[in-house]
Amino acid sequence: MRKVENTVKKEYRLENLSCANCAMKFENNIKSLPDVEDAIVNFGASKVAVIGNVTIDDIEKAGAFDGIKVAPAKQRKEEKVPFFKRKENVVTVISFVFLVIGIITSFVYEETHPAAIGLFVLSIAVGGYEMFKSGLMNLSRFYFDMKTLMTIAIIGAAIIGEWREGAVVVFLFAVSEALEAYSMNKARQSISQLMDIAPSTATIRRGDKLVEVDTEFIQINDLLIVKPGQKIAMDGIVLKGTSAVNQASITGESVPVIKTIGDEVFAGTLNEEGSLEIQVTKRVEDTTIAKIIHLVEEAQAEKAPSQKFVDKFAKYYTPVIIAIAFLVAIVPPLLGADWQTWIYQGLAVLVVGCPCALVVSTPVAIVTAIGNAAKQGVLIKGGIHLEEIGRIQAIAFDKTGTLTKGYPEVTAVDSESKKDLIQKVMSIETYSQHPLGQAVVKYGAKEHIHAVEVEEFQSITGKGAEGVIDGKKWSVGSVSWITSISTISTEVIERVEQLQTEGNTVMLAAEDGQYKGFIAVADPIRKTSTVVLQDLKKAGIKHTVMLTGDDARTANAIAAKLGMTDVEAGLMPEQKLNAIKVLKEKYGAVAMVGDGVNDAPALAASTVGIAMGGAGTDAALETADVALMADDLEKLPYTIRLSRKALHIIKENIMFALGLKIIALLLIIPGWLTLWIAIFADMGATLLVVLNSLRLLKINK
């Protein structure tokens, strides 16, 4: 491959790219340009990446055979031309008018009448001009695609006097192309909707003035002003204000989230109630929504195993069909049959044998499924992962932050005066940085209890903390420490042990050595975890296992509540990795669900690594095969259902694409195969696989 100096990779968006074969030809045409080092066409996302010194005009010339339009990747999409105003569709309608008048004329007179033939020729010329131009050019280069095969078939039909058949086939082919383009645009709609989520301009505070600027000119640390009802244009941190923000476009969450000072917000989310002042933390090309769009488009470009098989099959399939068509046209006449009849049959075989439906059968399903998942807040990073999810038999879960909330909360308080106990304990824990102590402080604030002054605060390593409140010494800490300095009843000890068995950490408190009560703290199970695990079992997941570094007592208590198949506790990261390997040996396809950072080795070793809370962490977006953008497992059963449906639809598509053609080819035996039946078989198969794939758009939570 030639080396082009001083070049960079540039990306462009494409219009009118509706055919998978056309995409391959377009890519080869760009690569053949003199100053191009490499080019990659992403059919699913309708984009091209070019390394070389080329202009948009150069690229459009490379795609002139299919009327491909090119625009810079960052350019906002222009207003789309309505379906019935597109040039190719208008031409199709005019061709149809000539065809209908020609058919009427042929019935009034006869099919060989000069007026009828003239009308059919006009219909063919108007409707097939672009096709013939491409077909003849392809033929001169011995490149065989649908347009090449159609051109040969129409010229052959004209030579043997089948003018009406030729006109009907041209019209049906034009209709097929228009409907395929419409269907592919529909399949790509998920991506185009994602691109339109974030506004292109925003209001920025510059000194004492508010100015509206394009998002591409907004810098990090700029102050963004967002009024109620407006979309947030950039990722950032809230500096002033409190509001409910609808994050459905990023995370798929249906319920708005309250955002206040210090909270992170994302570009493309909707500010519903209050006014917010936001400090911008990322440039427009680095925002979460920009990364999602980029990763989804990359995912659509990555070929799934089934697609690689189809592409390889199609490579050998087309020459075989051309050979069969040639034999059908030549062999029977050489054995004494009628030349005109069998040449016509051979032309029909050429048309019916085009692999369009087969080539598009897999990518259209993958494009649709990945796009739909992105709208629901699930980022699937490639067709291979989409397929693998559908084959999963076992799922391993990290505990902290995945099945549980990931931070401690107060679960039980026992005292003669609960409010007094909370006040005294939170007052002492205010001086401590221990997570369990901070859980009590947060609980007290939530209950509108205010801390009091503490004197002589002292943290005692491994035991707890103590301080003097109103002249009395309060001690707060572990069960063993408080029981050593005060007398506690057997009944209380039994209750504490029961809570510990259920996964709680219990803090006891004493005033001047006299026991005053206890507070139980735990990392609570997410409300949705139980339902999600039940849904996974219904979806056919055979084995669910918790892999955690936590102690066995806590892990077993949580696993029992959730109804998990198995639990492995006290694991170091490398032990989690080994556990995944064992599961893969036993079940084949295994998923690991974690936070994308601490569980990186296990995520990498699993068949599919699924990261939680992708919207908040770049690491989750980068390391996992699948990212659940909301910090919630609710979307996991949906993802498995979508994947299994996609696998099912891909298999159906391949069966439809090959089955219809086989049936049509079998019509050669009794001599029933006609050109219009052939084009119906090809058009029908193509439309069937596209429309069947669009069913994936209907799958939601």
CSV table of C-alpha atoms in Angstrom, one decimal, residues 372-653:
chain,number,residue,atom,x,y,z
A,372,ASN,CA,-32.2,0.4,19.6
A,373,ALA,CA,-30.0,-0.7,22.5
A,374,ALA,CA,-28.3,2.7,22.5
A,375,LYS,CA,-31.6,4.5,22.7
A,376,GLN,CA,-32.5,2.3,25.8
A,377,GLY,CA,-29.2,3.2,27.6
A,378,VAL,CA,-27.3,0.0,26.7
A,379,LEU,CA,-24.1,0.4,24.7
A,380,ILE,CA,-23.2,-2.8,22.8
A,381,LYS,CA,-19.7,-2.4,21.4
A,382,GLY,CA,-19.9,-4.7,18.3
A,383,GLY,CA,-21.9,-7.3,16.4
A,384,ILE,CA,-19.8,-10.1,17.9
A,385,HIS,CA,-20.8,-9.0,21.4
A,386,LEU,CA,-24.4,-8.7,20.3
A,387,GLU,CA,-24.4,-12.3,19.2
A,388,GLU,CA,-22.4,-13.6,22.2
A,389,ILE,CA,-24.9,-12.1,24.7
A,390,GLY,CA,-27.6,-14.3,23.2
A,391,ARG,CA,-25.6,-17.4,23.8
A,392,ILE,CA,-24.9,-16.7,27.5
A,393,GLN,CA,-25.7,-19.6,29.9
A,394,ALA,CA,-24.2,-18.2,33.2
A,395,ILE,CA,-23.7,-14.7,34.6
A,396,ALA,CA,-21.3,-13.7,37.3
A,397,PHE,CA,-22.0,-10.5,39.4
A,398,ASP,CA,-19.7,-8.4,41.5
A,399,LYS,CA,-21.5,-7.6,44.7
A,400,THR,CA,-20.6,-4.0,45.8
A,401,GLY,CA,-22.1,-1.4,43.5
A,402,THR,CA,-23.7,-4.0,41.2
A,403,LEU,CA,-26.2,-6.1,43.2
A,404,THR,CA,-25.9,-3.6,46.1
A,405,LYS,CA,-25.9,0.2,46.1
A,406,GLY,CA,-22.2,0.4,46.8
A,407,TYR,CA,-22.4,2.6,49.8
A,408,PRO,CA,-23.5,1.9,53.5
A,409,GLU,CA,-26.9,3.0,54.9
A,410,VAL,CA,-28.4,2.7,58.3
A,411,THR,CA,-30.7,-0.3,58.4
A,412,ALA,CA,-31.7,-0.6,62.1
A,413,VAL,CA,-31.5,1.5,65.3
A,414,ASP,CA,-32.1,0.1,68.8
A,415,SER,CA,-32.3,2.4,71.9
A,416,GLU,CA,-34.7,3.7,74.5
A,417,SER,CA,-34.4,7.0,72.7
A,418,LYS,CA,-33.5,6.5,69.1
A,419,LYS,CA,-33.2,10.2,68.3
A,420,ASP,CA,-30.9,10.8,71.2
A,421,LEU,CA,-28.7,7.9,70.2
A,422,ILE,CA,-28.4,9.0,66.6
A,423,GLN,CA,-27.6,12.6,67.7
A,424,LYS,CA,-24.8,11.5,70.0
A,425,VAL,CA,-23.3,9.0,67.5
A,426,MET,CA,-23.5,11.3,64.5
A,427,SER,CA,-21.9,14.1,66.6
A,428,ILE,CA,-18.9,11.9,67.2
A,429,GLU,CA,-18.8,10.4,63.7
A,430,THR,CA,-18.8,13.9,62.2
A,431,TYR,CA,-15.1,14.0,63.3
A,432,SER,CA,-14.4,10.6,61.7
A,433,GLN,CA,-13.9,9.8,58.0
A,434,HIS,CA,-14.9,6.1,58.4
A,435,PRO,CA,-17.6,5.2,55.7
A,436,LEU,CA,-19.8,3.5,58.3
A,437,GLY,CA,-19.7,6.6,60.5
A,438,GLN,CA,-20.5,8.8,57.6
A,439,ALA,CA,-23.6,6.6,56.9
A,440,VAL,CA,-24.9,7.6,60.4
A,441,VAL,CA,-24.1,11.3,59.7
A,442,LYS,CA,-26.1,11.1,56.5
A,443,TYR,CA,-29.0,9.3,58.2
A,444,GLY,CA,-29.2,11.9,60.9
A,445,ALA,CA,-29.3,14.8,58.4
A,446,LYS,CA,-32.0,13.0,56.5
A,447,GLU,CA,-34.0,12.7,59.8
A,448,HIS,CA,-33.4,16.4,60.5
A,449,ILE,CA,-31.3,15.7,63.6
A,450,HIS,CA,-28.6,18.2,64.3
A,451,ALA,CA,-25.1,17.3,65.7
A,452,VAL,CA,-24.0,18.8,69.0
A,453,GLU,CA,-20.5,19.9,70.2
A,454,VAL,CA,-18.0,17.1,71.0
A,455,GLU,CA,-15.0,17.6,73.2
A,456,GLU,CA,-11.9,15.4,73.5
A,457,PHE,CA,-12.6,13.5,70.3
A,458,GLN,CA,-10.4,10.4,69.9
A,459,SER,CA,-10.2,7.8,67.2
A,460,ILE,CA,-9.3,4.3,68.5
A,461,THR,CA,-7.8,2.2,65.7
A,462,GLY,CA,-9.6,-1.1,65.1
A,463,LYS,CA,-12.2,-0.3,67.8
A,464,GLY,CA,-14.1,2.9,67.1
A,465,ALA,CA,-14.2,6.5,68.5
A,466,GLU,CA,-15.0,8.4,71.6
A,467,GLY,CA,-15.7,11.9,72.8
A,468,VAL,CA,-17.2,14.0,75.6
A,469,ILE,CA,-20.7,15.4,75.1
A,470,ASP,CA,-22.3,17.5,77.9
A,471,GLY,CA,-19.7,16.2,80.3
A,472,LYS,CA,-20.3,12.6,79.6
A,473,LYS,CA,-18.0,10.2,77.8
A,474,TRP,CA,-19.5,8.5,74.8
A,475,SER,CA,-17.9,5.5,73.2
A,476,VAL,CA,-19.0,4.2,69.7
A,477,GLY,CA,-17.5,1.2,68.0
A,478,SER,CA,-17.2,-2.6,67.4
A,479,VAL,CA,-19.3,-5.2,69.4
A,480,SER,CA,-16.1,-6.7,71.0
A,481,TRP,CA,-14.9,-3.3,72.2
A,482,ILE,CA,-18.2,-2.0,73.7
A,483,THR,CA,-18.9,-5.4,75.3
A,484,SER,CA,-15.5,-5.2,77.0
A,485,ILE,CA,-16.3,-1.8,78.7
A,486,SER,CA,-20.1,-2.3,79.4
A,487,THR,CA,-22.6,-4.9,80.3
A,488,ILE,CA,-24.9,-6.0,77.5
A,489,SER,CA,-27.9,-8.4,77.8
A,490,THR,CA,-28.0,-11.7,76.1
A,491,GLU,CA,-31.1,-10.6,74.2
A,492,VAL,CA,-29.3,-7.7,72.6
A,493,ILE,CA,-26.3,-9.9,71.7
A,494,GLU,CA,-28.6,-12.3,70.0
A,495,ARG,CA,-30.2,-9.5,68.0
A,496,VAL,CA,-26.8,-8.2,67.0
A,497,GLU,CA,-25.6,-11.6,65.9
A,498,GLN,CA,-28.8,-12.0,63.8
A,499,LEU,CA,-28.2,-8.7,62.1
A,500,GLN,CA,-24.6,-9.7,61.4
A,501,THR,CA,-25.7,-12.9,59.9
A,502,GLU,CA,-28.0,-10.9,57.5
A,503,GLY,CA,-25.0,-8.9,56.3
A,504,ASN,CA,-25.1,-5.9,58.6
A,505,THR,CA,-22.2,-4.2,60.4
A,506,VAL,CA,-23.3,-3.3,64.0
A,507,MET,CA,-22.0,-0.3,66.0
A,508,LEU,CA,-22.7,-0.3,69.7
A,509,ALA,CA,-22.7,2.9,71.9
A,510,ALA,CA,-22.0,3.4,75.6
A,511,GLU,CA,-22.3,6.5,77.8
A,512,ASP,CA,-19.8,6.5,80.7
A,513,GLY,CA,-19.5,2.7,80.3
A,514,GLN,CA,-23.2,2.1,80.3
A,515,TYR,CA,-24.7,0.5,77.2
A,516,LYS,CA,-27.1,2.9,75.3
A,517,GLY,CA,-28.0,1.1,72.1
A,518,PHE,CA,-26.8,0.0,68.7
A,519,ILE,CA,-27.0,1.1,65.0
A,520,ALA,CA,-26.8,-1.4,62.2
A,521,VAL,CA,-25.3,-0.3,58.9
A,522,ALA,CA,-25.2,-2.3,55.6
A,523,ASP,CA,-24.6,-1.9,51.9
A,524,PRO,CA,-28.2,-2.3,50.9
A,525,ILE,CA,-29.4,-4.5,48.1
A,526,ARG,CA,-30.7,-2.5,45.1
A,527,LYS,CA,-34.5,-2.6,44.9
A,528,THR,CA,-34.3,-3.9,41.3
A,529,SER,CA,-31.7,-6.7,41.9
A,530,THR,CA,-34.3,-9.4,43.0
A,531,VAL,CA,-36.6,-8.7,40.1
A,532,VAL,CA,-33.7,-8.7,37.6
A,533,LEU,CA,-32.4,-12.0,38.8
A,534,GLN,CA,-35.9,-13.5,38.5
A,535,ASP,CA,-36.2,-12.1,34.9
A,536,LEU,CA,-32.8,-13.6,34.0
A,537,LYS,CA,-34.0,-17.1,35.1
A,538,LYS,CA,-37.1,-16.6,33.0
A,539,ALA,CA,-34.9,-15.6,30.1
A,540,GLY,CA,-33.1,-19.0,30.4
A,541,ILE,CA,-30.0,-18.1,32.3
A,542,LYS,CA,-29.0,-21.4,34.0
A,543,HIS,CA,-26.5,-20.1,36.6
A,544,THR,CA,-26.1,-16.9,38.5
A,545,VAL,CA,-23.1,-16.5,40.8
A,546,MET,CA,-21.8,-13.7,43.1
A,547,LEU,CA,-18.1,-13.1,43.0
A,548,THR,CA,-17.1,-10.8,45.8
A,549,GLY,CA,-14.1,-9.8,48.0
A,550,ASP,CA,-16.5,-9.4,51.0
A,551,ASP,CA,-16.7,-11.9,53.8
A,552,ALA,CA,-18.6,-15.1,53.3
A,553,ARG,CA,-21.3,-14.3,56.0
A,554,THR,CA,-22.4,-11.1,54.3
A,555,ALA,CA,-22.2,-12.5,50.8
A,556,ASN,CA,-24.2,-15.6,51.7
A,557,ALA,CA,-26.9,-13.5,53.3
A,558,ILE,CA,-27.3,-11.3,50.2
A,559,ALA,CA,-27.1,-14.2,47.8
A,560,ALA,CA,-29.9,-16.0,49.8
A,561,LYS,CA,-32.1,-13.0,49.7
A,562,LEU,CA,-31.6,-12.7,45.9
A,563,GLY,CA,-32.1,-16.3,45.2
A,564,MET,CA,-28.7,-16.7,43.4
A,565,THR,CA,-27.4,-20.1,42.3
A,566,ASP,CA,-24.0,-19.8,43.9
A,567,VAL,CA,-21.7,-17.4,45.8
A,568,GLU,CA,-17.9,-17.2,46.1
A,569,ALA,CA,-16.7,-14.8,48.8
A,570,GLY,CA,-13.4,-13.4,50.0
A,571,LEU,CA,-11.9,-13.3,46.4
A,572,MET,CA,-8.9,-11.3,45.3
A,573,PRO,CA,-9.0,-9.9,41.6
A,574,GLU,CA,-7.0,-12.9,40.3
A,575,GLN,CA,-9.3,-15.3,42.1
A,576,LYS,CA,-12.3,-13.7,40.4
A,577,LEU,CA,-10.4,-14.3,37.1
A,578,ASN,CA,-10.0,-18.0,37.9
A,579,ALA,CA,-13.6,-18.3,38.9
A,580,ILE,CA,-14.6,-16.9,35.4
A,581,LYS,CA,-12.4,-19.5,33.7
A,582,VAL,CA,-14.0,-22.3,35.7
A,583,LEU,CA,-17.5,-21.1,34.7
A,584,LYS,CA,-16.5,-20.9,31.0
A,585,GLU,CA,-15.3,-24.5,31.1
A,586,LYS,CA,-18.6,-25.6,32.6
A,587,TYR,CA,-21.1,-23.4,30.8
A,588,GLY,CA,-19.3,-22.1,27.6
A,589,ALA,CA,-20.6,-18.6,27.3
A,590,VAL,CA,-20.3,-16.5,30.5
A,591,ALA,CA,-21.0,-12.9,31.2
A,592,MET,CA,-19.4,-10.9,34.0
A,593,VAL,CA,-21.2,-7.8,35.4
A,594,GLY,CA,-19.0,-5.3,37.4
A,595,ASP,CA,-18.1,-1.6,37.6
A,596,GLY,CA,-15.5,-1.7,34.8
A,597,VAL,CA,-12.5,-0.7,36.9
A,598,ASN,CA,-12.0,-3.1,39.9
A,599,ASP,CA,-13.3,-6.1,38.0
A,600,ALA,CA,-11.2,-5.4,34.8
A,601,PRO,CA,-9.4,-8.8,34.8
A,602,ALA,CA,-12.7,-10.8,35.2
A,603,LEU,CA,-14.5,-8.6,32.7
A,604,ALA,CA,-11.7,-9.2,30.1
A,605,ALA,CA,-11.7,-13.0,30.7
A,606,SER,CA,-15.5,-13.4,30.4
A,607,THR,CA,-17.2,-14.0,27.1
A,608,VAL,CA,-19.0,-10.7,27.5
A,609,GLY,CA,-17.9,-8.1,30.0
A,610,ILE,CA,-20.8,-5.9,31.2
A,611,ALA,CA,-20.0,-2.6,33.0
A,612,MET,CA,-22.4,-0.8,35.2
A,613,GLY,CA,-22.9,3.0,35.1
A,614,GLY,CA,-21.2,3.7,31.8
A,615,ALA,CA,-22.6,7.3,31.7
A,616,GLY,CA,-20.4,8.3,34.7
A,617,THR,CA,-17.1,6.5,34.0
A,618,ASP,CA,-14.9,6.6,30.9
A,619,ALA,CA,-13.3,3.4,32.2
A,620,ALA,CA,-16.6,1.5,31.9
A,621,LEU,CA,-17.1,2.8,28.3
A,622,GLU,CA,-13.6,1.8,27.3
A,623,THR,CA,-13.0,-1.6,29.1
A,624,ALA,CA,-16.3,-3.4,28.8
A,625,ASP,CA,-18.0,-5.1,25.8
A,626,VAL,CA,-21.4,-3.8,27.0
A,627,ALA,CA,-22.0,-0.8,29.1
A,628,LEU,CA,-25.3,-0.3,31.1
A,629,MET,CA,-25.4,3.5,31.0
A,630,ALA,CA,-27.6,3.9,34.0
A,631,ASP,CA,-26.1,2.6,37.2
A,632,ASP,CA,-28.8,-0.1,37.3
A,633,LEU,CA,-29.2,-3.8,36.3
A,634,GLU,CA,-32.7,-3.3,35.0
A,635,LYS,CA,-31.6,-3.2,31.4
A,636,LEU,CA,-29.7,-6.6,31.6
A,637,PRO,CA,-32.7,-8.9,30.9
A,638,TYR,CA,-33.8,-6.5,28.0
A,639,THR,CA,-30.3,-6.8,26.5
A,640,ILE,CA,-30.4,-10.6,26.6
A,641,ARG,CA,-33.9,-10.6,25.0
A,642,LEU,CA,-32.7,-8.2,22.3
A,643,SER,CA,-29.6,-10.3,21.5
A,644,ARG,CA,-31.5,-13.5,21.4
A,645,LYS,CA,-34.2,-11.9,19.1
A,646,ALA,CA,-31.4,-10.5,16.9
A,647,LEU,CA,-29.8,-14.0,16.6
A,648,HIS,CA,-33.2,-15.5,15.7
A,649,ILE,CA,-33.9,-12.8,13.1
A,650,ILE,CA,-30.4,-13.2,11.5
A,651,LYS,CA,-31.0,-16.9,11.1
A,652,GLU,CA,-34.5,-16.2,9.6
A,653,ASN,CA,-33.0,-13.6,7.3
